[in-house]
Structure formats: C-alpha cells, structure tokens
C-alpha cells in the first residue's frame, strides 16, 4: 500500500476527540466534545480500511498469508498494550484499595484475553460516573477489533473468491445487516449495542467497503465526480458535528454514530486530490499526532483514572491539561521505544516477538490473578486501615413490611414508633428527615408514642415555596401536611431538611476542594417573581419564619433540627481514597457550615426560649469548637452515605443528641 499521511491525520483528530471526552473538560457548565467518544468509531473505520486494503492486495496475488497477517497484528497491538497494562498494574497495586484492585484485575484479565468488551458489557456502563475511575475501560475497543479479525480474513477470502474479486456488494450487505441489527436493539439493549462485536461490525465493514471500492474505482476515478473535492471537507464537518453535538444514548445518539462513520468514510474515499482537508490532515502536526495515536489512546484512560482515584475533590482544568500532557509524553516514549522497534521489519524475529509476548502474558496473568486470589492484597494496609475499608454506610430510612418510609403520600403516611397507639407526633422535611426515621422510631417506642412520616424528597417543609427549576409541588404538599396535622390531632412535629441549600440556591462548596456535584436547587415563594437573587433568598427566609410561627400558632410543639453539616465530598468514596493513601481523617471547616447556615440560624434564634419550640444545632455534635472542624466518620463508622445525607450511624448520633436536648428542656421525661 502507498502511504497516505491524511489517514494518520484522521487518527489524530479521532484520538484527540476521545482524550478530550475522557478528560471531561467543561465550559460554562457544558462538556466540551460530548461526542468525543465517537473517535473510537472512526478508528474502527480506519482499521477496516487498512486491513482490507492489505488483504485485498494479498488476495490479488493468489492467497492470504494468515501467519503474516496475525504476526502484523501482534507486532502492532501487543507490545505497547502490555507495557501499559504492566505499568498500570503497578500503579493499581500502589494506589487502589482492595475492592478497586480486584475490579482492575478482572478487567485486566479480560483485556489480556481480548474479551474486555464482554466483561464491561456485563459490569460497567461506559457513560456512568464510575466509568471515569475504570483504568482499563477503553480496552473494550481492542477486544472488538480482535474478535472481528479472528474470522474476517477467512471470510473476506471466501467472499473474494465467490464474487470473482469484487467483494464490495457482499461487504455492503454484511455491513447493512449489522447496522440494522444495531438500530433494532439500540433502545432495548443499548449496552449490548455499544460493546458487542456483532453490533459494531458494520463500522469496521464500512472501512472495508471503502477499500474494496477504491481498489476497483481508484481515487482518480472518484475525483472526476462533480464536487468530489468537497467530500473530504463535508466529511470533516460531519466529524466535527458528531464530536461537538454527539449524545451517548437513544436513536438520536446513534444518529451521531452514523454521522461519524459517514464523515470518516468520506475523508478516506475522497482525500488525496489536493483538497483543503487532505492538506490539513497531511500536515506535520496532524501526522505526528497520528503516529502516536495508538499509544496515546492506551495511556490516556489509566492516567485520568488514577488521578481521579488519588484526588480528593474535583480535578481542576489546569490539572486536566497537565494529565493530557503526561499522556502525550508517555505516548511519544512508548512509540519511540516500543511501537516502532517491534513494528520495524527485521528488528526482532517473529519467534522472539511470540516468546516475549507469551511470557509477558503469563506474568501479567499471574500478577492479576494473585490480586484476585488475595482479595485485593489487603496486606498492603494496617489492620485499622483494613477495618475502615470494610465499613459500609446505609441510609437510616426505616423499612416496614419490606417498604421504605420515603413516600410522598399523605394518605398513606408511614407510621413509626409504637404503632399500636394513635399518632401524636409527625416528622416533616425532605429526604434528610427520612434518614432519621429508623433512629426516631426507636426513640418514639421508648416514649410510648407513634409518629407519621410526612416527607417529600426535594422539598423543604416551608409553606408557600416551590422549586425554581423542577416540577415538585412543594407548596401544595406542605399545605396538605398542615391540614393533616390538624385533622390527626398531632401535638409535636420534628422537622429536618436541607433548607439552607434550597434557600441559598447553590450546591455546597467547602472551599477546600470539595464541591458537591449537581444542578442548583433553589426554591422561591409561590406566585412571587423576585427582582433579584437576594430578593428570592429573603422571601424564602421570611417563609421559613412564617412556617414555624404558623405551626406554633396551631398549638404544635416544634422541634426543628437545623441542616446537618454538608461535606462537599462523597464521604464513603473519599474516606476509601484517604484510607488507601494514609491521609485520614476527612473533616470540613465548621466556619464553612456556619456561613452556609447563617440565615437559617437567624430564623431559629428568633424562636429560641419559647416553651413549645426547640432548635437542635447539629454542629454541636458533629463539629468541634476547639479544632474548628466537623467530622464525617469515627474510627470504625461512616456518618454519611454521600455528600450530605447521614448514614444510619450518623442519624443515631444526631437523634441521641436531640434526645438529650429534649430532656434538658423537659419536653420529654428524663431517664431514670
């Protein structure tokens, strides 16, 4: 084959798109190149084109040399792959806790066996948050290729002989069948369509079709088509559109997959005639990036994943740029020291390559298997670290008859405590109040009372406010709850929710690198359009004060638990990271909590001292005034399940403290 530099340029833009996608660069809240993952699809097209071109040359000469074909594949794929897996394994043993190391090792063994796509299909959503922590996630594509090429040379040989040397029509038929198969299952089985070779074959075959067509209708003939020099430009624009606007799911998302394949085929089929796209892709920067594209593809995901495992908070944009630069440097060295020497004819004999690859496979398989047999090498850690790593956290939501007490139904309110007596207490709030239900139920049983759970996730118990960005009917629910409290003759209410986040309208930033992910969750007074953000906040603050006053005016005793300290980091995940690196404990600044809750505390302090009102301040139990820090765990217990919800253990700590305050205030009997 003649060398086509624009193919290397096409490789370059494809790998850059994939790297940017996995680096997760954002601009104004939106991901840059959300369709960058489609660069892998372009690799499939390029691979199908190049392999088919080589095979057709050999078939024209009389027969396919299968030994030579597979030795080329081995020299091209395995040496660099084994270097990356080997170094990544050392990094995983150094950095990853036992469960993560086991997951890495299973993925590594699947990659060595070229069944990583099947393993990931069964275990990992490519587009999930957890996928960013999977160091070998990207090796699914190599498995797809090698599974395809196990049978393809023989199949092409049969087609070539049957079609008298003109296989394009048969390849088109096979590709069309695979495409229709993918379209048919895209909605019902999206994971299979993404990972499995039968649904990906049409992309490799698309490149094969281009190779077959070009062989019998040369690029010179294609160049005579009207406007043919515009096809590569159209192809480049199609790729750009797919990378910039691509979506991962649904038929709309699959349309961008088809668009990326069309773009790649247009460039390969029509480039080389002096057009603008050919000149651009053939330029030195593009060709240079294309030459190291395979090594860059191999390196980028482990580097990003290990950085995410090591980092406590979000990785900054500058750090992401440095990680990309690191991947590029590693790719250049791998190309110079591994790829090029092994691919160079005569540098190593076939037997030397085979023995080296076989021995490396065995060594890697033994190490990865040892990681699994030893349950993730827990011996790397002290007994205390091992104990902390084994701790799990679950929500303290009470389960009755197999159902959690987290329904937003007023008519079928969950009953907790001593359920043989009519309810005289009620628990109000959002999902944070629900997490207290198990601990509260035990308290109410001791008191000989029962309580109704009247909570609504995503809604604070504040009369007359609704979310700004979502459709929950918070105001209607809160009003209906007030009516039920009157009708059911409830005497005491316990309120706990995340009213600070709803009032401030922002997710929590602990100013130490921990920024809670997700969209803002502001509420506003229903029917009132605030002039500005301060007006909205003041309106919600006034509504909170009015709500407490309304409850008191209706003869209710109000026990108001202020919002629990938010963390910013996902506590179970972060504690695991810190334990693995010996950087415990995980704490946050008490001042950040007080600043966040200043307006809420201002309201609560207005009612302090009233006989039928008690404010419970969680910073008194979770935060130390002396150290100025708030805890998220103890020596062997996690107090949170995520960034802001208490675990069952955390809820017990808070309810025990509330109980002490109730006894001190003589609102419940003192223990004898």
XYZ file of C-alpha atoms in Angstrom:
672
model
C 0.000 0.000 0.000
C 1.107 3.531 -0.652
C 1.407 5.626 2.481
C -1.470 8.069 2.961
C -0.476 10.735 5.524
C -4.048 12.014 5.750
C -5.015 8.700 7.381
C -2.598 9.469 10.209
C -4.150 12.934 10.388
C -7.587 11.329 10.687
C -6.243 9.163 13.500
C -5.004 12.319 15.203
C -8.351 14.108 15.310
C -10.050 10.894 16.442
C -7.722 10.258 19.370
C -7.815 13.923 20.399
C -11.623 13.744 20.489
C -11.535 10.630 22.682
C -8.938 12.120 25.041
C -10.886 15.367 25.461
C -14.071 13.383 26.115
C -12.463 11.266 28.836
C -10.686 14.288 30.340
C -14.169 15.798 30.890
C -13.410 19.403 30.103
C -16.357 21.705 30.761
C -17.157 25.222 29.590
C -19.997 27.164 31.216
C -21.453 24.003 32.696
C -21.431 22.025 29.430
C -18.994 19.291 28.490
C -16.647 20.062 25.624
C -16.960 17.454 22.845
C -19.684 15.322 24.455
C -19.499 13.146 21.341
C -15.735 12.722 21.534
C -16.184 9.037 22.356
C -17.121 8.611 18.659
C -13.440 8.913 17.834
C -13.300 5.172 18.584
C -15.843 4.581 15.813
C -13.565 6.432 13.418
C -10.698 4.147 14.486
C -12.863 1.176 13.503
C -13.393 2.630 10.033
C -9.667 3.314 9.580
C -8.801 -0.188 10.780
C -11.319 -1.814 8.447
C -9.990 0.193 5.505
C -6.307 -0.532 6.131
C -6.704 -4.236 6.940
C -8.989 -4.859 3.966
C -6.632 -2.997 1.620
C -3.759 -5.230 2.725
C -5.829 -8.404 2.468
C -7.139 -7.498 -0.983
C -3.563 -6.958 -2.168
C -2.660 -10.431 -0.927
C -5.791 -11.998 -2.390
C -4.989 -10.436 -5.754
C -1.584 -12.117 -5.521
C -3.154 -15.517 -5.046
C -3.730 -16.122 -1.305
C -3.725 -14.588 2.161
C -0.706 -15.338 4.309
C -2.528 -15.825 7.633
C 0.696 -16.256 9.595
C 1.982 -12.958 8.268
C -1.376 -11.262 8.886
C -1.612 -12.234 12.538
C 2.074 -11.527 13.177
C 1.458 -7.987 11.916
C -1.448 -7.683 14.334
C 0.662 -8.999 17.214
C 3.530 -6.605 16.480
C 1.115 -3.699 16.089
C -1.081 -4.304 19.138
C 0.542 -6.351 21.878
C 3.900 -4.781 22.859
C 2.519 -1.307 23.631
C -0.617 -2.810 25.177
C 1.401 -4.981 27.543
C 3.607 -2.068 28.594
C 0.542 -0.018 29.509
C -1.214 -2.876 31.332
C 2.001 -3.750 33.178
C 2.737 -0.225 34.385
C -0.956 0.329 35.172
C -0.940 -2.844 37.285
C 1.934 -1.500 39.354
C 0.036 1.790 39.748
C -3.115 -0.084 40.777
C -1.255 -2.104 43.430
C 0.242 1.098 44.817
C -2.920 3.203 44.759
C -6.152 1.207 44.649
C -7.933 -0.209 47.725
C -8.740 -3.944 47.696
C -12.161 -3.851 46.024
C -10.970 -1.454 43.315
C -7.824 -3.527 42.756
C -9.951 -6.630 42.278
C -12.102 -4.824 39.728
C -8.977 -3.609 37.913
C -7.538 -7.129 37.870
C -10.710 -8.686 36.475
C -10.764 -6.054 33.742
C -7.055 -6.633 33.074
C -7.509 -10.401 32.670
C -10.418 -9.770 30.310
C -8.252 -7.371 28.285
C -5.414 -9.943 28.051
C -7.968 -12.447 26.747
C -9.477 -9.853 24.371
C -12.928 -10.212 25.903
C -12.891 -6.859 27.746
C -15.932 -5.694 25.791
C -17.943 -8.681 27.040
C -16.760 -8.200 30.619
C -17.608 -4.488 30.574
C -20.974 -5.186 28.954
C -21.788 -7.351 31.973
C -20.368 -4.986 34.607
C -19.809 -1.369 33.524
C -21.853 1.431 31.960
C -19.377 3.285 29.713
C -21.136 6.615 30.352
C -21.542 6.292 34.137
C -19.671 8.342 36.714
C -17.908 5.174 37.892
C -16.503 4.628 34.390
C -14.163 7.563 34.928
C -12.449 5.527 37.671
C -12.001 2.441 35.480
C -8.359 2.421 34.366
C -8.791 -0.141 31.574
C -12.278 0.849 30.422
C -11.071 1.838 26.943
C -9.640 -1.586 26.092
C -13.093 -2.809 25.086
C -12.440 -1.422 21.602
C -9.309 -3.556 21.114
C -11.326 -6.630 22.051
C -13.970 -5.751 19.469
C -11.308 -5.411 16.770
C -9.502 -8.640 17.589
C -12.755 -10.606 17.796
C -13.653 -9.221 14.373
C -10.287 -10.114 12.875
C -10.341 -13.695 14.144
C -12.734 -14.649 11.345
C -12.600 -11.717 8.944
C -9.542 -12.685 6.810
C -11.031 -16.113 6.066
C -14.488 -14.616 5.453
C -13.071 -11.996 3.083
C -11.165 -14.721 1.241
C -14.366 -16.695 0.716
C -16.258 -13.580 -0.421
C -13.402 -12.601 -2.731
C -13.423 -15.953 -4.472
C -17.221 -16.111 -4.678
C -17.503 -12.558 -6.056
C -14.693 -13.033 -8.597
C -12.520 -10.414 -6.958
C -15.242 -7.784 -6.454
C -16.407 -8.153 -2.819
C -17.928 -4.673 -2.315
C -21.569 -5.751 -2.753
C -21.234 -8.592 -0.248
C -19.456 -6.329 2.240
C -22.242 -3.771 1.853
C -24.806 -6.496 2.594
C -22.984 -7.632 5.744
C -22.497 -4.059 6.940
C -26.153 -3.209 6.343
C -27.267 -6.291 8.287
C -25.047 -5.333 11.260
C -26.292 -1.721 11.139
C -29.952 -2.756 11.112
C -29.206 -5.148 13.954
C -27.728 -2.268 15.960
C -30.629 0.061 15.172
C -33.129 -2.631 16.115
C -31.607 -3.218 19.545
C -30.423 0.310 20.330
C -33.439 1.137 22.501
C -33.965 -2.209 24.222
C -30.321 -3.305 24.642
C -28.095 -0.179 24.463
C -25.218 -1.768 26.411
C -25.027 -4.729 24.019
C -25.106 -2.409 21.009
C -22.275 -0.367 22.459
C -19.945 -3.211 23.456
C -20.551 -6.305 21.328
C -18.868 -7.059 18.013
C -21.974 -8.078 16.061
C -23.371 -4.566 16.554
C -20.019 -2.882 15.808
C -19.066 -4.939 12.745
C -20.759 -2.515 10.345
C -18.327 0.231 11.330
C -15.272 -1.901 10.525
C -17.008 -3.113 7.369
C -17.675 0.491 6.336
C -13.919 0.947 6.071
C -13.689 -2.382 4.241
C -16.249 -1.199 1.704
C -14.213 1.941 1.023
C -11.117 -0.206 0.475
C -12.976 -2.517 -1.931
C -14.495 0.353 -3.887
C -11.205 2.233 -4.163
C -9.473 -0.883 -5.426
C -11.744 -1.141 -8.438
C -12.669 2.512 -8.790
C -9.485 4.381 -7.992
C -9.406 7.739 -6.259
C -8.636 9.257 -9.678
C -11.981 7.997 -10.953
C -13.726 9.223 -7.822
C -12.015 12.563 -8.307
C -13.927 13.003 -11.553
C -17.222 13.100 -9.671
C -18.759 16.557 -9.563
C -17.624 18.409 -6.462
C -15.595 15.429 -5.211
C -13.006 17.720 -3.641
C -15.721 18.941 -1.281
C -16.416 15.441 0.077
C -13.420 15.415 2.458
C -14.494 18.833 3.727
C -18.040 17.572 4.222
C -16.573 14.560 5.998
C -14.559 16.775 8.323
C -17.640 18.875 9.083
C -19.639 15.700 9.805
C -16.992 14.538 12.265
C -16.883 17.926 13.947
C -20.676 17.953 14.305
C -20.647 14.418 15.739
C -17.924 15.268 18.264
C -19.468 18.602 19.317
C -23.132 17.585 19.483
C -22.966 13.817 19.958
C -25.136 12.156 22.584
C -24.463 8.769 24.151
C -27.972 7.306 24.356
C -31.013 6.568 22.225
C -31.635 6.680 18.495
C -30.739 10.372 18.434
C -27.367 9.473 19.869
C -26.961 6.673 17.328
C -27.586 9.137 14.514
C -24.310 10.808 15.516
C -22.594 7.418 15.336
C -23.803 7.056 11.743
C -22.709 10.633 11.045
C -19.194 9.958 12.341
C -18.884 6.840 10.140
C -20.074 8.806 7.115
C -17.538 11.532 7.837
C -14.638 9.088 8.177
C -15.572 7.213 5.006
C -15.898 10.468 3.033
C -12.412 11.567 4.043
C -10.780 8.214 3.319
C -12.545 7.718 -0.015
C -12.094 11.175 -1.500
C -8.985 12.634 0.186
C -5.696 12.842 -1.670
C -6.696 15.100 -4.527
C -5.197 18.351 -3.276
C -8.288 19.412 -1.338
C -8.159 21.536 1.796
C -8.956 18.678 4.220
C -6.229 16.467 2.763
C -3.649 19.225 3.085
C -4.702 19.877 6.687
C -4.662 16.230 7.747
C -1.350 15.656 5.957
C 0.391 18.488 7.797
C 3.205 17.576 10.198
C 1.341 18.252 13.474
C -1.569 16.023 12.451
C 0.635 13.271 11.064
C 2.850 13.380 14.162
C -0.155 13.050 16.473
C -1.486 10.252 14.282
C 1.729 8.269 14.568
C 1.479 8.173 18.374
C -2.327 7.885 18.420
C -2.410 4.214 19.443
C -0.059 4.742 22.393
C -1.911 7.910 23.363
C -5.195 6.003 23.297
C -3.689 3.320 25.536
C -2.222 5.750 28.080
C -4.851 8.437 28.491
C -7.526 6.465 30.390
C -5.229 4.917 33.056
C -3.655 8.326 33.702
C -7.046 10.026 34.082
C -8.499 7.192 36.192
C -5.559 7.003 38.609
C -5.629 10.788 39.011
C -9.330 10.614 39.912
C -8.630 7.823 42.406
C -5.885 9.867 44.020
C -7.617 13.262 44.054
C -9.976 14.046 46.932
C -12.018 16.687 45.131
C -12.672 17.599 41.530
C -9.626 17.784 39.270
C -9.110 21.353 38.056
C -8.929 22.269 34.372
C -5.229 23.034 34.735
C -4.645 19.617 36.272
C -6.578 18.012 33.413
C -4.357 19.793 30.909
C -1.280 18.514 32.750
C -2.694 14.990 32.711
C -3.240 15.219 28.956
C 0.344 16.443 28.569
C 1.546 13.490 30.654
C -0.379 11.079 28.429
C 1.180 12.659 25.318
C 4.701 12.360 26.753
C 4.133 8.719 27.699
C 2.703 8.051 24.234
C 5.740 9.540 22.486
C 8.146 7.453 24.567
C 6.070 4.310 24.018
C 6.017 4.899 20.262
C 9.768 5.503 20.132
C 10.870 2.723 22.476
C 8.204 0.060 21.976
C 5.905 0.515 18.992
C 8.454 1.470 16.352
C 11.128 -1.113 17.254
C 8.643 -4.011 17.329
C 6.957 -2.978 14.093
C 10.197 -2.367 12.212
C 10.904 -5.294 9.829
C 13.950 -7.271 10.858
C 14.310 -5.692 14.298
C 13.075 -8.801 16.101
C 12.363 -12.215 14.682
C 8.794 -13.490 14.762
C 9.800 -16.170 17.240
C 11.361 -13.576 19.564
C 8.190 -11.499 19.420
C 5.971 -14.512 20.084
C 8.036 -15.764 23.022
C 8.263 -12.285 24.533
C 4.512 -11.686 24.210
C 3.650 -15.155 25.543
C 5.933 -14.757 28.558
C 4.569 -11.264 29.268
C 1.007 -12.568 29.035
C 1.766 -15.284 31.579
C 3.478 -12.890 34.004
C 0.674 -10.328 33.811
C -1.970 -13.033 34.197
C -0.215 -14.409 37.294
C 0.042 -10.974 38.930
C -3.580 -10.067 38.143
C -4.797 -13.462 39.332
C -2.804 -13.081 42.557
C -4.606 -9.793 43.168
C -7.913 -11.640 42.935
C -6.879 -14.695 44.952
C -5.642 -12.496 47.808
C -8.869 -10.424 47.749
C -7.081 -7.284 46.548
C -3.846 -7.561 48.547
C -5.232 -6.198 51.845
C -1.819 -6.927 53.382
C -0.705 -3.582 51.982
C -2.627 -1.865 54.780
C -2.600 -1.808 58.562
C -5.392 -3.604 60.483
C -7.008 -0.234 61.241
C -6.963 0.711 57.561
C -8.412 -2.660 56.601
C -11.175 -2.256 59.161
C -12.052 1.206 57.835
C -12.087 -0.043 54.246
C -14.570 -2.749 55.163
C -17.057 -0.298 56.666
C -20.158 0.435 54.621
C -22.774 3.131 55.043
C -26.514 2.873 54.547
C -29.345 5.313 54.923
C -31.203 5.260 58.223
C -34.577 5.116 56.487
C -36.918 2.776 58.348
C -38.193 -0.215 56.422
C -41.636 -1.558 57.324
C -43.009 -4.704 55.711
C -40.319 -4.525 53.056
C -41.074 -0.909 52.104
C -39.012 2.167 52.939
C -40.664 5.080 54.731
C -39.946 7.533 51.947
C -43.258 8.018 50.232
C -44.565 11.484 49.423
C -48.099 10.216 50.031
C -50.096 11.948 52.735
C -52.989 9.488 52.622
C -50.673 6.509 53.251
C -48.186 8.057 55.626
C -45.670 5.664 57.136
C -46.164 5.105 60.876
C -43.140 4.749 63.155
C -42.662 4.261 66.895
C -45.289 2.428 68.960
C -47.756 1.841 66.134
C -50.436 0.387 68.420
C -51.390 3.888 69.583
C -52.759 6.794 67.516
C -50.054 9.133 66.185
C -49.375 12.278 68.163
C -46.023 13.133 66.562
C -45.072 13.816 62.932
C -41.773 14.015 61.058
C -41.599 16.692 58.356
C -38.984 17.613 55.786
C -37.244 16.070 52.810
C -35.020 13.007 52.328
C -32.848 14.161 55.231
C -35.789 13.700 57.604
C -36.391 10.245 56.122
C -32.851 9.186 57.019
C -33.673 9.870 60.676
C -36.793 7.679 60.664
C -35.175 4.493 61.998
C -33.452 6.264 64.896
C -36.571 8.329 65.618
C -38.742 5.220 65.596
C -36.627 3.671 68.357
C -36.937 6.893 70.398
C -40.712 7.061 69.935
C -41.088 3.436 71.007
C -39.293 4.267 74.261
C -41.589 7.260 74.733
C -44.670 5.136 74.038
C -45.829 7.284 71.114
C -46.201 6.881 67.360
C -45.468 9.329 64.551
C -46.385 9.895 60.921
C -43.664 10.371 58.298
C -44.853 13.286 56.132
C -41.827 13.990 53.979
C -41.261 14.881 50.340
C -37.766 14.388 48.811
C -36.602 17.575 47.132
C -38.909 19.817 49.159
C -38.173 21.684 52.400
C -41.026 21.961 54.854
C -41.622 25.645 54.182
C -45.154 26.798 53.466
C -45.717 28.546 50.162
C -42.467 27.802 48.307
C -41.852 25.811 45.119
C -38.647 24.821 43.303
C -37.365 27.179 40.639
C -36.024 24.554 38.226
C -38.019 21.384 38.943
C -41.697 20.473 38.985
C -42.203 19.177 42.537
C -45.376 20.626 44.066
C -43.756 21.528 47.364
C -46.171 24.299 48.322
C -49.263 22.135 47.775
C -47.717 19.260 49.730
C -46.704 21.461 52.662
C -50.202 22.950 52.830
C -51.815 19.497 52.751
C -49.485 18.344 55.520
C -50.606 21.253 57.711
C -54.243 20.214 57.220
C -53.395 16.624 58.142
C -51.597 17.736 61.293
C -54.789 19.487 62.374
C -57.120 16.640 61.407
C -54.996 13.939 63.061
C -54.550 15.977 66.246
C -50.796 15.881 66.079
C -49.186 17.635 69.040
C -45.451 17.604 68.182
C -43.524 17.859 64.923
C -39.861 17.123 64.199
C -38.544 18.997 61.168
C -35.299 18.356 59.347
C -34.416 19.197 55.795
C -31.786 20.882 53.718
C -33.436 24.275 53.834
C -30.046 26.018 53.586
C -29.436 24.618 50.079
C -32.970 25.494 48.949
C -32.663 28.981 50.408
C -29.172 29.772 49.135
C -29.933 28.074 45.842
C -26.474 26.513 45.497
C -24.732 23.203 45.992
C -22.194 23.081 48.787
C -18.578 24.185 48.327
C -16.396 23.511 51.365
C -13.647 25.799 49.977
C -11.130 23.008 50.418
C -11.623 21.279 47.071
C -14.907 19.555 47.874
C -17.667 20.858 45.602
C -20.931 18.953 45.587
C -21.884 17.949 42.028
C -25.307 18.600 40.560
C -27.555 21.427 39.495
C -28.593 24.208 41.913
C -31.829 23.543 43.855
C -33.320 26.959 44.743
C -36.919 27.493 45.809
C -38.944 30.692 45.701
C -42.194 31.953 47.178
C -45.027 30.648 45.028
C -46.662 33.299 42.867
C -43.951 35.882 43.563
C -41.347 36.814 40.965
C -38.284 38.109 42.831
C -36.491 41.132 41.429
C -33.108 39.531 42.071
C -31.406 36.645 43.868
C -31.260 38.483 47.197
C -34.995 39.107 46.982
C -35.601 35.396 46.370
C -33.451 34.429 49.372
C -35.152 36.969 51.631
C -38.544 35.669 50.526
C -37.650 32.080 51.422
C -36.156 33.174 54.739
C -39.378 35.009 55.576
C -41.443 31.980 54.531
C -39.410 29.741 56.871
C -40.039 32.085 59.782
C -43.721 32.286 58.898
C -43.971 28.472 58.700
C -42.571 27.975 62.190
C -44.870 30.671 63.536
C -47.898 29.058 61.851
C -47.105 25.676 63.405
C -46.719 27.263 66.844
C -49.947 29.242 66.416
C -51.742 25.951 65.759
C -50.709 24.699 69.186
C -47.951 22.404 67.950
C -44.649 21.814 69.687
C -41.896 22.285 67.092
C -38.560 20.505 67.288
C -36.500 21.952 64.472
C -33.247 20.170 63.601
C -31.079 22.557 61.626
C -29.459 21.213 58.434
C -26.678 18.730 59.074
C -23.155 19.743 58.027
C -22.678 19.224 54.312
C -19.361 17.772 53.219
C -18.814 18.569 49.541
C -17.045 15.241 49.031
C -18.788 11.898 48.731
C -17.842 10.577 52.159
C -17.663 6.777 51.555
C -15.667 7.218 48.338
C -13.348 9.856 49.766
C -12.719 8.031 53.038
C -11.753 4.983 50.985
C -9.252 7.059 48.990
C -7.787 8.702 52.077
C -7.535 5.405 53.921
C -5.681 3.851 50.979
C -3.173 6.712 50.898
C -2.895 7.090 54.691
C -4.229 10.653 54.654
C -7.098 10.338 57.139
C -9.222 11.813 58.708
C -11.780 13.502 56.459
C -13.134 16.691 58.044
C -14.593 20.029 56.958
C -14.429 23.525 58.411
C -17.067 24.423 60.998
C -16.925 28.030 59.818
C -17.982 26.942 56.317
C -21.018 25.291 57.902
C -21.889 28.367 59.966
C -21.538 30.661 56.948
C -23.748 28.375 54.907
C -26.472 28.305 57.588
C -26.294 31.918 58.802
C -29.773 32.846 57.537
C -31.333 29.638 58.840
C -29.794 30.169 62.275
C -31.063 33.779 62.291
C -34.605 32.445 61.894
C -34.263 29.689 64.503
C -32.774 32.017 67.079
C -35.874 34.220 66.805
C -37.864 31.383 68.424
C -35.291 30.169 70.953
C -36.597 30.260 74.531
C -40.229 29.506 73.716
C -41.653 26.652 75.770
C -43.044 24.812 72.731
C -40.009 25.259 70.456
C -36.610 23.593 70.448
C -33.868 24.211 67.908
C -31.297 21.412 67.593
C -27.958 22.560 66.157
C -26.064 19.634 64.560
C -22.732 21.466 64.628
C -22.797 20.997 68.414
C -22.498 17.236 67.906
C -20.598 16.878 64.620
C -18.239 19.861 64.920
C -15.629 20.871 67.470
C -15.371 24.495 68.543
C -11.795 23.909 69.666
C -10.480 22.443 66.406
C -12.963 24.227 64.196
C -13.546 21.001 62.220
C -16.612 18.834 61.540
C -16.231 15.059 61.445
C -17.600 12.710 58.776
C -16.617 9.395 60.361
C -15.295 7.816 63.524
C -12.604 5.139 63.863
C -14.920 2.454 62.506
C -18.123 4.168 61.395
C -19.115 6.312 58.426
C -21.550 9.045 59.437
C -22.641 9.897 55.870
C -23.798 7.960 52.824
C -22.882 10.641 50.293
C -22.112 14.372 50.366
C -24.890 15.404 52.778
C -27.159 12.525 53.894
C -26.447 10.937 57.252
C -25.914 7.196 57.484
C -27.804 5.055 59.958
C -24.934 5.573 62.426
C -24.871 9.329 61.812
C -28.627 9.579 62.259
C -28.373 7.705 65.570
C -25.728 10.156 66.809
C -27.927 13.128 65.884
C -31.155 11.702 67.354
C -29.343 10.766 70.579
C -28.159 14.367 70.863
C -31.674 15.656 70.128
C -32.995 13.353 72.870
C -30.564 14.874 75.378
C -31.735 18.367 74.418
C -35.385 17.349 74.787
C -34.749 16.009 78.280
C -32.824 19.117 79.300
C -35.754 21.223 78.098
C -38.192 18.922 79.964
C -40.079 18.279 76.709
C -39.823 14.521 77.315
C -39.343 12.618 80.605
C -35.813 12.191 81.904
C -34.413 8.678 82.118
C -34.435 7.013 85.482
